[in-house]
Short mmCIF file of C-alpha atoms in Angstrom, two decimals:
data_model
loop_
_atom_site.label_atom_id
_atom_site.label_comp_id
_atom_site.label_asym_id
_atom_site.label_seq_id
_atom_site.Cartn_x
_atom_site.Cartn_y
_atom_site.Cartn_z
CA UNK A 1 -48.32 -36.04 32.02
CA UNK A 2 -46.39 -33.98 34.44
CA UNK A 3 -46.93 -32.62 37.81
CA UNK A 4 -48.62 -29.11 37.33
CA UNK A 5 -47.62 -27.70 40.54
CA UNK A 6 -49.62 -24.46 40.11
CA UNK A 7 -52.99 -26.71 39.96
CA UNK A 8 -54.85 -26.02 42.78
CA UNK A 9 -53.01 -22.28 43.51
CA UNK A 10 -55.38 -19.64 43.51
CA UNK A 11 -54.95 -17.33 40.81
CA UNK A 12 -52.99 -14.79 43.08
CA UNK A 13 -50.42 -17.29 44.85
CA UNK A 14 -49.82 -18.92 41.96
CA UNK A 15 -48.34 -15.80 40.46
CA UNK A 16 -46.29 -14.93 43.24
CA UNK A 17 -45.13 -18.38 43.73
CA UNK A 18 -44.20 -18.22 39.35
CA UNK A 19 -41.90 -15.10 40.70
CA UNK A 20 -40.63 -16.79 43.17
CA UNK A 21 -39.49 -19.78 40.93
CA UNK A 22 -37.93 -17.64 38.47
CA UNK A 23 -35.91 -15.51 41.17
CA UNK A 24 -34.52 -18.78 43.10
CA UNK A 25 -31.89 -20.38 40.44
CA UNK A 26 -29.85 -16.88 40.92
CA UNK A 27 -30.27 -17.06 44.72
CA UNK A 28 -29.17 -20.52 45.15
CA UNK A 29 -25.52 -22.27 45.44
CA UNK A 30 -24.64 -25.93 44.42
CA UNK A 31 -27.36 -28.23 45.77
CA UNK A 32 -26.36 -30.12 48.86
CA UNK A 33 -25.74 -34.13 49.03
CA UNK A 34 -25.24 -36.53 51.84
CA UNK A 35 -26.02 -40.01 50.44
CA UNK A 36 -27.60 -42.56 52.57
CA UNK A 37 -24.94 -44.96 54.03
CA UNK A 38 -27.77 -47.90 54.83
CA UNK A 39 -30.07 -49.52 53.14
CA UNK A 40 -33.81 -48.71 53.49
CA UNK A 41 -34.45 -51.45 55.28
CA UNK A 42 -31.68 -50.90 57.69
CA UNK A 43 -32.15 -47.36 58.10
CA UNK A 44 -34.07 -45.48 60.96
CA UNK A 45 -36.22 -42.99 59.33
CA UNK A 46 -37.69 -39.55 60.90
CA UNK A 47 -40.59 -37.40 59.43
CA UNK A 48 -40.40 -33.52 59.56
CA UNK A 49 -43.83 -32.11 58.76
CA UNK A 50 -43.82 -28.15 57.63
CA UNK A 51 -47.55 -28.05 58.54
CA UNK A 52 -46.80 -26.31 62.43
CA UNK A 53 -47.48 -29.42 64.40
CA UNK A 54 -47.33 -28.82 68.27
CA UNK A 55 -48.10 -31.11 71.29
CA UNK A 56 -50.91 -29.22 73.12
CA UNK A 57 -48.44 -29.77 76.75
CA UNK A 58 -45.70 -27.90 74.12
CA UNK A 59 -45.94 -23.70 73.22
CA UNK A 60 -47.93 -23.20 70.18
CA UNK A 61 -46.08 -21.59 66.97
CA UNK A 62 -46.73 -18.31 67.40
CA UNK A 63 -49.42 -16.98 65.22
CA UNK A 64 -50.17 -13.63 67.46
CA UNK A 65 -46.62 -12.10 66.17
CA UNK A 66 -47.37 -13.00 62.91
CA UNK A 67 -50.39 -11.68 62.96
CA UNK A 68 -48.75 -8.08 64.26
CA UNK A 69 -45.92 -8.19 61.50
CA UNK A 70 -47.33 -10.40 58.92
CA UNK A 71 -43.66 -10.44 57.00
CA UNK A 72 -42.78 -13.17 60.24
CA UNK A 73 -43.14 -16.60 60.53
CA UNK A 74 -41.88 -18.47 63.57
CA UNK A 75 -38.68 -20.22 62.69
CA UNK A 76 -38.76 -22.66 65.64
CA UNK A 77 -39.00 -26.54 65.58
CA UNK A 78 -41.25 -28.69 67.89
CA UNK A 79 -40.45 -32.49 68.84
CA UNK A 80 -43.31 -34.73 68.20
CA UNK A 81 -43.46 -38.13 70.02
CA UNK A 82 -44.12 -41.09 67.53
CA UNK A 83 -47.09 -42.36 69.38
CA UNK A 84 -48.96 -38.96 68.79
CA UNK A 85 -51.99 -38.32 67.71
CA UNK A 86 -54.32 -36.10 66.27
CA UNK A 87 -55.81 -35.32 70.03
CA UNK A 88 -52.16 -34.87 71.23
CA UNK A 89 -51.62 -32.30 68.92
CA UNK A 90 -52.58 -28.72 67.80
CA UNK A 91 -51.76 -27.49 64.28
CA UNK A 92 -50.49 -23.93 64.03
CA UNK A 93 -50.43 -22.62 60.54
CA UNK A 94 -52.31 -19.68 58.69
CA UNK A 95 -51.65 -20.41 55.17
CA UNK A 96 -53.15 -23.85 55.00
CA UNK A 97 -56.09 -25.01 55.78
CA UNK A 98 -55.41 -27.15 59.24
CA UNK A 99 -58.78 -28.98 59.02
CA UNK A 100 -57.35 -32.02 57.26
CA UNK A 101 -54.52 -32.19 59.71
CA UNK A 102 -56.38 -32.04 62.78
CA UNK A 103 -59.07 -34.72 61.45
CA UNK A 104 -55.91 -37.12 60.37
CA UNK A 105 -52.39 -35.94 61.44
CA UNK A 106 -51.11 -38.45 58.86
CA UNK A 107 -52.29 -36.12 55.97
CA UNK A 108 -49.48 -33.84 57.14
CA UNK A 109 -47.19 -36.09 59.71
CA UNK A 110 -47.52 -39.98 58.27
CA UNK A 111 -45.87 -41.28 61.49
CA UNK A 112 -48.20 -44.03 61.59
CA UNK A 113 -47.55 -45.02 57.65
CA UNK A 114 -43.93 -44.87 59.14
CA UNK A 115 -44.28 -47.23 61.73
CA UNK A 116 -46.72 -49.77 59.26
CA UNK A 117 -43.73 -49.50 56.63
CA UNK A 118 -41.12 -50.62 59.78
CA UNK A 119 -43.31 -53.37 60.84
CA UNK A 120 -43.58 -54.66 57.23
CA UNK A 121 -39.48 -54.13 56.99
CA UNK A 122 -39.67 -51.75 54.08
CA UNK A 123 -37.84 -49.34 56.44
CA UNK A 124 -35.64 -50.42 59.46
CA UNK A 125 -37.24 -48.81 62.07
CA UNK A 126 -39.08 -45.42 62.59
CA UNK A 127 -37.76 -43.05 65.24
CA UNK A 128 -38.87 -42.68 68.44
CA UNK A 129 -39.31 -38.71 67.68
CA UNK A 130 -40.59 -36.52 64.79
CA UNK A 131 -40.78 -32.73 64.47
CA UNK A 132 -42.36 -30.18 62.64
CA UNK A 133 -41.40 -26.17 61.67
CA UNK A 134 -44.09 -24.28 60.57
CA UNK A 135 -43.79 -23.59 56.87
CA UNK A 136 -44.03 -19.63 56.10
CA UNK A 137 -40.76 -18.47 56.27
CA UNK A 138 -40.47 -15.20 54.03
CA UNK A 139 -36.90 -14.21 56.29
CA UNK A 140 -35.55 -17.71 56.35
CA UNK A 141 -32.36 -17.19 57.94
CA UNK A 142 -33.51 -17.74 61.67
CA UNK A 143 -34.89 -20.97 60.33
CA UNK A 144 -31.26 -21.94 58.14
CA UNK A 145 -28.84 -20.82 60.87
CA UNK A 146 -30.46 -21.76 64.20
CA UNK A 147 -33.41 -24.27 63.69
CA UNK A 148 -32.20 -26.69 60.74
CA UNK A 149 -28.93 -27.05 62.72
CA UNK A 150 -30.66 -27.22 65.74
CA UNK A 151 -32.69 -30.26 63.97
CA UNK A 152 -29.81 -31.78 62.81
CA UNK A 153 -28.58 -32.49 66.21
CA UNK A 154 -31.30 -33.98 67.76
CA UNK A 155 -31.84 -36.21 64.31
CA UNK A 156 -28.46 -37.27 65.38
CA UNK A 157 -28.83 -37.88 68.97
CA UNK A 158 -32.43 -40.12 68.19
CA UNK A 159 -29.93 -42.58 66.20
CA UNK A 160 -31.89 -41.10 62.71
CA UNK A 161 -30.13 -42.19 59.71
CA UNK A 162 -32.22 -40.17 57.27
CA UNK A 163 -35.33 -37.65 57.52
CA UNK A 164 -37.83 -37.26 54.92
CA UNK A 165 -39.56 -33.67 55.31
CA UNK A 166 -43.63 -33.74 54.50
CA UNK A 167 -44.07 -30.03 53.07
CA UNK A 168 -47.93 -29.14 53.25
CA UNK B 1 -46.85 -29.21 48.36
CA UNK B 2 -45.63 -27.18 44.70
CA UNK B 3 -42.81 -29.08 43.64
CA UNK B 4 -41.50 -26.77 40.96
CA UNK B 5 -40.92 -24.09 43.78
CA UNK B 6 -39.22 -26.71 46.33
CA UNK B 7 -36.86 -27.77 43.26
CA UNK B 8 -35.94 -24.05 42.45
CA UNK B 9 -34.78 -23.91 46.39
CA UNK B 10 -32.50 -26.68 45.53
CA UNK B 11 -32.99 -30.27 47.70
CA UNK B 12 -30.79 -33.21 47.11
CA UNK B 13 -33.76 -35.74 46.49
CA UNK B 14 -37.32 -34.50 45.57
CA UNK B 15 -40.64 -36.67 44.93
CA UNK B 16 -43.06 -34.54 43.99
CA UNK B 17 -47.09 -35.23 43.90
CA UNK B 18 -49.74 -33.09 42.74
CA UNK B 19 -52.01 -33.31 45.73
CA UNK B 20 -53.64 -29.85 46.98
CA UNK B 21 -51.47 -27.99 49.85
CA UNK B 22 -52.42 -28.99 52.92
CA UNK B 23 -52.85 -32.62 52.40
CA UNK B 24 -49.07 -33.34 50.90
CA UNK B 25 -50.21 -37.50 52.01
CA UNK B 26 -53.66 -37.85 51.06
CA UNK B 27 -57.23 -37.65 51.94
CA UNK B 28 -57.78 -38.12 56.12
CA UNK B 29 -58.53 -41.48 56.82
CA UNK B 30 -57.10 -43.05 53.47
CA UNK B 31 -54.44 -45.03 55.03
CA UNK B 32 -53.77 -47.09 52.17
CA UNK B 33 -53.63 -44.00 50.48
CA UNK B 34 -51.43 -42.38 52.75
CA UNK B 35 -49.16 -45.48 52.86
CA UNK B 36 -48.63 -45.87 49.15
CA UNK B 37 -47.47 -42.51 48.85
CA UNK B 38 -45.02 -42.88 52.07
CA UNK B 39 -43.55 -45.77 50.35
CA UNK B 40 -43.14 -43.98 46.99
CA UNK B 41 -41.82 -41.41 48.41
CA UNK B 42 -38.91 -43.13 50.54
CA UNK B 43 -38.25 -45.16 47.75
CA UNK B 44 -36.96 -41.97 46.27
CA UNK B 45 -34.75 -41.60 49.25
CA UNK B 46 -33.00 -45.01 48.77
CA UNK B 47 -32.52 -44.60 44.62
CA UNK B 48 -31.19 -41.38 44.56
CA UNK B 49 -27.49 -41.36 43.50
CA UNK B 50 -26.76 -37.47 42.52
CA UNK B 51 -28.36 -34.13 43.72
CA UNK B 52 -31.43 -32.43 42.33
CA UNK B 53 -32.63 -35.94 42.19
CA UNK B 54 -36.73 -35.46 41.08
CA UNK B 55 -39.12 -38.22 40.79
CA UNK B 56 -42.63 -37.51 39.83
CA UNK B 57 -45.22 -39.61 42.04
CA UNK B 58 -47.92 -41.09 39.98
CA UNK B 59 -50.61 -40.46 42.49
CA UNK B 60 -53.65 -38.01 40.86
CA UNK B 61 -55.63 -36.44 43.01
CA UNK B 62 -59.41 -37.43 43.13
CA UNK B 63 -60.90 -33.57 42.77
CA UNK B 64 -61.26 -31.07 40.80
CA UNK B 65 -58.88 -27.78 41.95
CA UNK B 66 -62.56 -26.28 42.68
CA UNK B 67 -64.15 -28.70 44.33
CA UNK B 68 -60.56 -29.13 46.35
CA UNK B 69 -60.63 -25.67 47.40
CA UNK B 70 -64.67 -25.75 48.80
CA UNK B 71 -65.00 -24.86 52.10
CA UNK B 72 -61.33 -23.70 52.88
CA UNK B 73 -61.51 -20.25 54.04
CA UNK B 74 -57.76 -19.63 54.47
CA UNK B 75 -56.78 -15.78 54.71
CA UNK B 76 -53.52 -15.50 56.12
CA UNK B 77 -52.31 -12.08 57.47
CA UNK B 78 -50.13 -11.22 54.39
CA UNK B 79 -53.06 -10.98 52.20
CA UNK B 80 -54.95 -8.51 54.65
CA UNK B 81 -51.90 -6.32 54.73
CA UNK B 82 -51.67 -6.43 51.13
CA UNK B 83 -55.12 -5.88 50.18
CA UNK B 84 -54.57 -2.80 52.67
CA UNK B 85 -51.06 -1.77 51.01
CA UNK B 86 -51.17 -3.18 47.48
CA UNK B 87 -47.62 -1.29 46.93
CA UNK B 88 -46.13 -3.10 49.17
CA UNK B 89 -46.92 -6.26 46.80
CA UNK B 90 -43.79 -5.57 44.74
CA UNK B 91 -41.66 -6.85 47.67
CA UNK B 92 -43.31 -10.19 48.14
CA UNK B 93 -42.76 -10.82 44.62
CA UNK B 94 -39.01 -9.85 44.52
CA UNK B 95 -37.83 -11.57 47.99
CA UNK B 96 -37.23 -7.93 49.33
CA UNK B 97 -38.98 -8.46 52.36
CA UNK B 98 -39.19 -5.38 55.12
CA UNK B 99 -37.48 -6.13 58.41
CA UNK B 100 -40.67 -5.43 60.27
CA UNK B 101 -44.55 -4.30 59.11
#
């Protein structure tokens, strides 16, 4: 049976969301492609989590703006050492419910699963950094001009070959 | 994660699950779990040959929607403002989002 992706939606996002959906095949251009150049098992894989994952030593996404201008979602990125955990970490997000996150961090950042999958060679290697953005982005275009390039770069400068992003 | 909305924005690989928001991996502590779906899900990333790829992960999630949703009390500031300024719910629905509230 397929996915229904509405299933556990309240009744009011779901509808909004079904809007959404119908609005985004006008909006959108060709769909992008950049195929992977390695084999799995060669490649080093990064993880970027959507759930607002912050080191507690780094800023926090900022959640007191949003709360002012609730249109506004902070478009920045955060780098997330590998070796993090749950304690190193603070998660920054009003439209989820960060419980699950904070009592796991691999429910929203699997960077453990990661490095388990390296060890068994099912990936190359996992990198040394992950990141996270913090998902509710109504005015995207901070987020598509500055941050995803922004991203891009440092994916590029850790030696990442591909980057799987975890939407929560 | 709601995979029918992610595909709309148009991504070059997709591997969609039908886990509750919030937990796109699994339940905390269910590394197996949690690993399974990892694997599933980069395995998507290494068969993929055209864009719009979509895979459907076979993973069902143990709970009921109800019993998914008990005890989240998640009330994010755009639902305050609209329950305060219901006409201004027109413009979440069509994308035309005000430069400032």
């Amino acid at each position: 049976m397929p996915i229904d992706s509405y299933r556990f939606l309240d009744f009011a996002t779901r509808q909004i969301i079904r809007a959404w959906v119908r609005r985004e095949p006008q909006a959108s251009g060709p769909v992008p492609w950049a195929p992977m150049t390695k084999r799995l098992g060669d490649a080093t894989i990064a993880l970027i989590a959507t759930a607002g994952v912050a080191c507690r030593d780094d800023p926090p996404f900022d959640q007191e703006r949003e709360r002012r201008d609730p249109w506004w979602g902070d478009p920045t990125y955060r780098a997330i050492p590998a070796d993090s955990t749950q304690r190193d970490v603070r998660l920054c997000h009003l439209h989820i419910d960060t419980r699950f996150g904070e009592e796991d961090l691999d429910v929203v950042l699997p960077m453990r699963r990661l490095r388990e999958l390296a060890d068994e060679g099912f990936v190359g290697r996992a990198a040394d950094t992950h990141y996270s953005i913090m998902g509710y982005q109504l005015r995207p275009q901070v987020l598509e001009v500055e941050t995803a390039p922004a991203l891009v770069r440092e994916l590029k400068a850790g030696g990442v070959d591909a980057a799987a992003l975890v939407p929560s | 994660m709601i995979p029918d909305f992610t595909r709309a924005v148009g991504v070059s690989r997709l591997a969609g699950i039908g886990y509750p928001m919030s937990r796109p991996m699994g339940r905390p502590g269910d590394a197996a779990g949690q690993r399974e779906v990892l694997r599933a899900l980069l395995q998507v990333l290494a068969d993929a040959t055209v864009p719009d790829t979509y895979v459907e992960l076979p993973f069902v999630w143990p709970e009921s929607p109800a019993r998914a949703r008990k005890g989240s009390d998640v009330r994010p500031p755009i639902a305050d403002l609209l329950a305060r300024k219901p006409w201004l719910l027109p413009k979440l629905y069509s994308g035309d989002i005000p430069d400032e509230e």
